[in-house]
Amino acid sequence: MTDAQRSGCPINLSLEVLGDKWSLLIIRDMMFGNRRHFRELLTKSEEGISSNILADRLKTLLEQGIITREDDPTHKQKGIYSLTEQGIELLPVLAQMAAWGYKYLPVTEELGIRARLLSEGGPKMWAEFMDELRESHLGAKRRRRGGPSVGERLQAAYESVVNGN
Amino acid sequence: MTDAQRSGCPINLSLEVLGDKWSLLIIRDMMFGNRRHFRELLTKSEEGISSNILADRLKTLLEQGIITREDDPTHKQKGIYSLTEQGIELLPVLAQMAAWGYKYLPVTEELGIRARLLSEGGPKMWAEFMDELRESHLGAKRRRRGGPSVGERLQAAYESVVNGN
DNA sequence: ACAACCAGTTGCAAATCGCAATCAGTTAGG
DNA sequence: CCTAACTGATTGCGATTTGCAACTGGTTGT
């Protein structure tokens, strides 16, 4: 990992960290799929990342302070990966990217439903979801709201499509 | 350009098109730097893209419908690259990415000022800027507003920082 | 004891990247 | 005209990154 530093432009610096085909997918799976272990990220993703790439990206994301790793008390070899606040704040980036992809690219119905809901929900829903992530990844206390969480609503919508309404 | 199609997820599909270190920088320069010719994109960027990569990315962006190319009437070899509506709608993605980079990465003051203004301006300012881009890239008529345009304001702020207030 | 599971690592071929040199056509100046 | 500078690229080549498969060393459940 050599720090290139091509320029001090915020977009360029972001791309130097996240500008590849896998890093944001890992973040996506941690956010929306609740994948927290190496094996979950490796096998339960749509795209099929290979283990060496996954190991390399997790290392980079750790170094960049986007995720953290702690030992799983139930298994000496397992690690639990969590998003940091910095990582959680990538949600708006992913949400905008998902909205753009949903609008212009050949998205399948099952995998597009989350993007549609998140786009329709707008920044207010994003903020609510980020609060939920702060609870599950940072252990932060969250002001409870009535009804199902954003995460639950997204998951329910996905399953609804898969099971044919 | 093989169409991989790893999955129909909107985030994945977006990354298959834009997930590299240069594509979004080219879009950035077309949006904020008003670069419209090959040579401008090649030489007037902070990061120094090489000509073969630039040619390849422009080709891909053309194929994807994110930009268009037309002949420059003043020079038989020159082409004018323009953003399509699809390309213009990448602005929110870039804006969120810039805001994140501005907050968490070692951004220089000169190159960060645009990100700060755009972040503070929020979606309303983005929409206004996108309307300006529709005018300059698509030839669309725009409802004129009083005062300087968003593009002018961003440029003025940048120069103000460079010249030491 | 043994099979399944865990987080990675290694080896290697293929693809991509980055740099410099080069190309052929176009334009401006003398 | 003639030439020099400029146009959008293309080519060659070494270095890096990727993708795949096999493998490692350790842990857990039966």
XYZ file of N, CA and C in Angstrom, chain B residues 11-164:
462
model
N -25.557 -0.913 -7.060
C -24.235 -0.442 -6.634
C -23.155 -1.175 -7.403
N -23.326 -2.485 -7.560
C -22.341 -3.243 -8.323
C -22.290 -2.773 -9.778
N -23.439 -2.578 -10.382
C -23.456 -2.151 -11.783
C -22.811 -0.778 -11.946
N -23.070 0.105 -11.000
C -22.424 1.422 -11.048
C -20.921 1.272 -10.946
N -20.468 0.393 -10.067
C -19.028 0.214 -9.895
C -18.390 -0.423 -11.118
N -19.145 -1.268 -11.819
C -18.573 -1.867 -13.018
C -18.325 -0.813 -14.089
N -19.113 0.247 -14.060
C -18.928 1.331 -15.022
C -17.917 2.356 -14.513
N -18.023 2.703 -13.245
C -17.259 3.845 -12.723
C -16.210 3.457 -11.688
N -16.104 2.154 -11.382
C -15.246 1.738 -10.294
C -13.786 1.630 -10.662
N -13.168 2.737 -10.958
C -11.727 2.766 -11.154
C -11.235 4.135 -10.725
N -9.938 4.342 -10.829
C -9.390 5.558 -10.246
C -9.474 6.771 -11.170
N -9.970 6.608 -12.384
C -9.916 7.739 -13.310
C -11.270 8.225 -13.836
N -12.200 7.326 -14.054
C -13.457 7.719 -14.709
C -14.141 8.898 -14.027
N -14.277 8.829 -12.720
C -14.981 9.901 -12.025
C -14.169 11.195 -11.991
N -12.836 11.063 -12.096
C -12.022 12.280 -12.160
C -12.244 13.010 -13.475
N -12.444 12.245 -14.544
C -12.725 12.858 -15.843
C -14.071 13.585 -15.778
N -15.076 12.918 -15.205
C -16.380 13.556 -15.020
C -16.238 14.825 -14.177
N -15.466 14.716 -13.105
C -15.238 15.883 -12.239
C -14.677 17.058 -13.031
N -13.643 16.803 -13.859
C -13.036 17.885 -14.621
C -13.999 18.466 -15.645
N -14.843 17.618 -16.215
C -15.828 18.138 -17.167
C -16.865 18.994 -16.446
N -17.228 18.607 -15.231
C -18.245 19.342 -14.490
C -17.719 20.639 -13.892
N -16.635 20.510 -13.129
C -16.178 21.654 -12.339
C -15.071 22.442 -13.020
N -14.346 21.805 -13.920
C -13.246 22.491 -14.572
C -13.584 22.923 -15.986
N -14.777 22.549 -16.418
C -15.237 22.876 -17.771
C -14.269 22.429 -18.857
N -13.675 21.245 -18.649
C -12.795 20.690 -19.688
C -13.665 19.960 -20.698
N -13.494 20.315 -21.976
C -14.353 19.713 -22.992
C -13.578 19.045 -24.117
N -12.238 19.289 -24.186
C -11.420 18.684 -25.239
C -10.458 17.662 -24.641
N -10.044 16.736 -25.474
C -9.071 15.716 -25.068
C -7.847 16.367 -24.425
N -7.305 17.377 -25.081
C -6.064 17.983 -24.583
C -6.252 18.687 -23.255
N -7.392 19.317 -23.090
C -7.668 19.976 -21.808
C -7.727 18.945 -20.683
N -8.433 17.849 -20.950
C -8.535 16.801 -19.933
C -7.180 16.176 -19.649
N -6.344 16.107 -20.699
C -5.045 15.466 -20.544
C -4.070 16.314 -19.735
N -4.014 17.590 -20.015
C -2.947 18.420 -19.440
C -3.394 19.292 -18.278
N -4.659 19.646 -18.235
C -5.077 20.593 -17.198
C -5.697 19.917 -15.980
N -5.294 18.702 -15.695
C -5.825 18.074 -14.495
C -4.733 17.987 -13.447
N -5.144 18.015 -12.206
C -4.201 17.967 -11.093
C -3.383 16.684 -11.102
N -4.020 15.578 -11.523
C -3.437 14.277 -11.253
C -2.549 13.738 -12.364
N -2.682 14.275 -13.594
C -1.817 13.825 -14.666
C -2.165 12.447 -15.198
N -3.304 12.349 -15.839
C -3.697 11.092 -16.471
C -2.861 10.884 -17.724
N -2.593 9.646 -18.090
C -1.843 9.429 -19.325
C -2.814 9.252 -20.495
N -2.295 9.516 -21.677
C -3.180 9.673 -22.828
C -3.895 8.378 -23.201
N -3.229 7.238 -23.028
C -3.908 5.985 -23.390
C -5.057 5.679 -22.436
N -4.849 5.967 -21.159
C -5.923 5.744 -20.189
C -7.076 6.700 -20.468
N -6.757 7.951 -20.749
C -7.809 8.924 -21.042
C -8.627 8.493 -22.254
N -7.917 8.091 -23.322
C -8.629 7.654 -24.531
C -9.536 6.471 -24.234
N -9.018 5.529 -23.453
C -9.803 4.343 -23.120
C -11.036 4.702 -22.304
N -10.882 5.566 -21.295
C -12.006 5.920 -20.439
C -13.054 6.730 -21.187
N -12.600 7.631 -22.044
C -13.559 8.414 -22.831
C -14.389 7.481 -23.705
N -13.734 6.489 -24.271
C -14.439 5.522 -25.102
C -15.503 4.781 -24.291
N -15.101 4.331 -23.116
C -16.046 3.609 -22.258
C -17.214 4.506 -21.846
N -16.905 5.738 -21.465
C -17.961 6.653 -21.029
C -18.911 6.965 -22.184
N -18.366 7.021 -23.402
C -19.206 7.211 -24.585
C -20.149 6.026 -24.764
N -19.568 4.819 -24.702
C -20.366 3.603 -24.872
C -21.465 3.503 -23.824
N -21.161 3.984 -22.632
C -22.128 3.887 -21.533
C -23.182 4.983 -21.584
N -23.008 5.927 -22.508
C -24.001 6.995 -22.606
C -23.871 8.065 -21.539
N -22.696 8.166 -20.941
C -22.485 9.168 -19.896
C -21.989 10.468 -20.493
N -21.275 10.362 -21.598
C -20.837 11.557 -22.326
C -21.141 11.372 -23.817
N -21.092 12.471 -24.549
C -21.197 12.403 -26.006
C -20.003 13.136 -26.603
N -19.796 12.902 -27.885
C -18.704 13.581 -28.570
C -19.206 14.159 -29.873
N -18.871 15.404 -30.136
C -19.219 15.991 -31.426
C -18.003 16.730 -31.967
N -17.974 16.925 -33.284
C -16.840 17.598 -33.891
C -16.840 19.080 -33.547
N -15.655 19.586 -33.336
C -15.498 21.018 -33.098
C -15.428 21.719 -34.458
N -16.365 22.630 -34.759
C -16.371 23.291 -36.072
C -15.114 24.120 -36.338
N -14.393 24.525 -35.297
C -13.219 25.371 -35.495
C -11.957 24.564 -35.768
N -12.036 23.249 -35.626
C -10.830 22.448 -35.822
C -11.252 21.028 -36.174
N -10.823 20.585 -37.373
C -11.329 19.317 -37.884
C -10.993 18.121 -37.001
N -9.896 18.207 -36.236
C -9.531 17.065 -35.412
C -10.098 17.131 -34.007
N -10.419 18.334 -33.589
C -10.904 18.492 -32.222
C -12.294 17.920 -32.044
N -12.499 17.286 -30.928
C -13.833 16.847 -30.548
C -14.257 17.594 -29.303
N -15.551 17.806 -29.187
C -16.078 18.414 -27.966
C -16.844 17.349 -27.206
N -16.396 17.098 -26.011
C -17.088 16.122 -25.172
C -18.092 16.838 -24.284
N -19.289 16.258 -24.207
C -20.338 16.833 -23.367
C -20.912 15.761 -22.467
N -21.388 16.197 -21.310
C -22.091 15.282 -20.420
C -23.512 15.076 -20.925
N -24.009 13.859 -20.816
C -25.428 13.610 -21.070
C -26.199 13.852 -19.771
N -27.516 13.761 -19.841
C -28.308 13.856 -18.615
C -27.850 12.801 -17.606
N -27.587 11.613 -18.131
C -27.089 10.537 -17.261
C -25.783 10.921 -16.576
N -24.914 11.592 -17.313
C -23.645 12.031 -16.737
C -23.837 13.161 -15.739
N -24.725 14.084 -16.073
C -24.975 15.213 -15.175
C -25.519 14.716 -13.836
N -26.299 13.638 -13.907
C -26.891 13.129 -12.672
C -25.900 12.353 -11.810
N -24.649 12.335 -12.232
C -23.610 11.819 -11.342
C -23.152 12.877 -10.344
N -23.626 14.105 -10.525
C -23.198 15.166 -9.608
C -23.455 14.820 -8.143
N -24.640 14.329 -7.771
C -24.843 13.997 -6.356
C -23.858 12.953 -5.843
N -23.497 12.003 -6.690
C -22.503 11.003 -6.287
C -21.173 11.695 -5.987
N -20.746 12.550 -6.929
C -19.488 13.265 -6.725
C -19.565 14.175 -5.507
N -20.702 14.816 -5.316
C -20.851 15.741 -4.191
C -20.736 14.997 -2.862
N -21.382 13.849 -2.764
C -21.304 13.077 -1.527
C -19.890 12.555 -1.306
N -19.267 12.130 -2.386
C -17.908 11.628 -2.285
C -16.956 12.747 -1.861
N -17.178 13.931 -2.414
C -16.346 15.083 -2.057
C -16.556 15.467 -0.601
N -17.801 15.411 -0.154
C -18.090 15.779 1.235
C -17.420 14.805 2.195
N -17.482 13.528 1.845
C -16.852 12.508 2.695
C -15.343 12.691 2.716
N -14.746 12.875 1.545
C -13.305 13.080 1.465
C -12.872 14.332 2.206
N -13.685 15.365 2.087
C -13.366 16.635 2.764
C -13.341 16.458 4.270
N -14.237 15.613 4.754
C -14.357 15.424 6.199
C -13.262 14.513 6.764
N -12.843 13.514 5.987
C -12.001 12.479 6.574
C -10.611 12.341 5.967
N -10.329 12.994 4.868
C -9.035 12.789 4.230
C -8.245 14.095 4.180
N -6.922 14.004 3.988
C -6.062 15.191 4.043
C -6.187 16.077 2.813
N -7.312 16.736 2.723
C -7.613 17.590 1.574
C -6.863 18.914 1.702
N -6.323 19.418 0.595
C -5.683 20.734 0.639
C -6.754 21.819 0.624
N -6.396 22.963 1.157
C -7.391 24.030 1.316
C -7.949 24.493 -0.031
N -7.055 24.697 -1.002
C -7.506 25.193 -2.308
C -8.498 24.235 -2.953
N -8.136 22.942 -2.900
C -8.953 21.973 -3.618
C -10.156 21.518 -2.801
N -10.197 21.905 -1.535
C -11.306 21.491 -0.701
C -12.430 22.513 -0.643
N -12.139 23.732 -1.038
C -13.127 24.800 -0.865
C -14.408 24.519 -1.649
N -14.248 23.975 -2.858
C -15.440 23.654 -3.654
C -16.283 22.607 -2.942
N -15.617 21.599 -2.393
C -16.335 20.534 -1.694
C -17.104 21.105 -0.512
N -16.478 22.047 0.189
C -17.127 22.610 1.360
C -18.376 23.398 0.962
N -18.226 24.249 -0.040
C -19.371 25.047 -0.482
C -20.497 24.150 -0.978
N -20.127 23.144 -1.755
C -21.130 22.261 -2.345
C -21.835 21.460 -1.250
N -21.082 21.097 -0.229
C -21.671 20.358 0.876
C -22.626 21.239 1.671
N -22.187 22.478 1.928
C -23.029 23.404 2.682
C -24.271 23.789 1.887
N -24.081 23.895 0.577
C -25.215 24.284 -0.266
C -26.302 23.214 -0.319
N -25.888 21.966 -0.179
C -26.862 20.876 -0.136
C -27.540 20.607 -1.469
N -28.512 19.697 -1.453
C -29.196 19.251 -2.668
C -29.791 20.383 -3.490
N -30.182 21.458 -2.828
C -30.763 22.581 -3.578
C -29.711 23.213 -4.495
N -28.524 23.412 -3.953
C -27.435 23.967 -4.761
C -27.029 22.991 -5.853
N -27.045 21.686 -5.528
C -26.696 20.691 -6.540
C -27.668 20.774 -7.706
N -28.941 20.895 -7.394
C -29.952 20.949 -8.455
C -29.737 22.172 -9.336
N -29.373 23.278 -8.699
C -29.132 24.495 -9.467
C -27.927 24.317 -10.383
N -26.876 23.703 -9.840
C -25.673 23.475 -10.637
C -25.956 22.502 -11.783
N -26.775 21.506 -11.512
C -27.121 20.558 -12.573
C -27.897 21.254 -13.687
N -28.723 22.218 -13.316
C -29.422 22.998 -14.342
C -28.438 23.793 -15.189
N -27.420 24.320 -14.560
C -26.402 25.049 -15.309
C -25.655 24.111 -16.251
N -25.393 22.895 -15.776
C -24.708 21.915 -16.635
C -25.595 21.514 -17.811
N -26.901 21.408 -17.571
C -27.813 21.100 -18.675
C -27.761 22.176 -19.736
N -27.552 23.407 -19.298
C -27.448 24.498 -20.265
C -26.139 24.424 -21.054
N -25.032 24.227 -20.348
C -23.740 24.272 -21.041
C -23.420 22.980 -21.791
N -23.990 21.884 -21.374
C -23.666 20.614 -22.034
C -24.769 20.103 -22.952
N -25.999 20.400 -22.622
C -27.107 19.886 -23.435
C -27.773 20.977 -24.252
N -27.376 22.232 -23.989
C -28.013 23.329 -24.695
C -29.415 23.636 -24.220
N -29.756 23.088 -23.058
C -31.101 23.324 -22.529
C -31.246 24.766 -22.051
N -32.448 25.263 -22.205
C -32.693 26.613 -21.694
C -32.894 26.543 -20.195
N -32.413 27.556 -19.531
C -32.434 27.553 -18.080
C -33.108 28.824 -17.587
N -33.899 28.642 -16.572
C -34.528 29.817 -15.955
C -33.433 30.632 -15.281
N -33.253 31.836 -15.742
C -32.182 32.672 -15.206
C -32.501 33.118 -13.782
N -31.484 33.158 -12.985
C -31.648 33.623 -11.619
C -30.796 34.856 -11.427
N -31.091 35.562 -10.377
C -30.274 36.729 -10.081
C -28.944 36.298 -9.513
N -27.941 37.127 -9.664
C -26.651 36.857 -9.052
C -25.835 35.844 -9.829
N -24.626 35.580 -9.339
C -23.717 34.680 -10.044
C -24.204 33.234 -9.982
N -23.840 32.452 -10.988
C -24.219 31.040 -11.031
C -23.428 30.252 -9.995
N -23.862 29.031 -9.743
C -23.139 28.161 -8.816
C -21.716 27.935 -9.318
N -21.597 27.677 -10.621
C -20.271 27.471 -11.198
C -19.365 28.670 -10.963
N -19.916 29.850 -11.163
C -19.122 31.069 -10.936
C -18.750 31.227 -9.469
N -19.696 30.902 -8.597
C -19.410 31.036 -7.168
C -18.317 30.078 -6.731
N -18.375 28.837 -7.238
C -17.342 27.858 -6.885
C -15.972 28.312 -7.387
N -15.956 28.816 -8.615
C -14.704 29.265 -9.207
C -14.138 30.456 -8.444
N -15.024 31.391 -8.085
C -14.588 32.590 -7.359
C -14.015 32.208 -5.998
N -14.660 31.256 -5.326
C -14.178 30.833 -4.015
C -12.805 30.190 -4.140
N -12.639 29.376 -5.186
C -11.350 28.723 -5.417
C -10.249 29.756 -5.627
N -10.517 30.719 -6.497
C -9.502 31.736 -6.774
C -9.218 32.593 -5.548
N -10.253 32.813 -4.769
C -10.077 33.592 -3.553
C -9.088 32.912 -2.607
N -9.196 31.597 -2.489
C -8.268 30.859 -1.623
C -6.860 30.878 -2.204
N -6.756 30.652 -3.505
C -5.449 30.617 -4.158
C -4.717 31.947 -4.003
N -5.463 33.047 -4.167
C -4.852 34.371 -4.079
C -4.764 34.881 -2.636
N -5.017 34.015 -1.683
C -4.926 34.434 -0.284
C -5.963 35.465 0.089
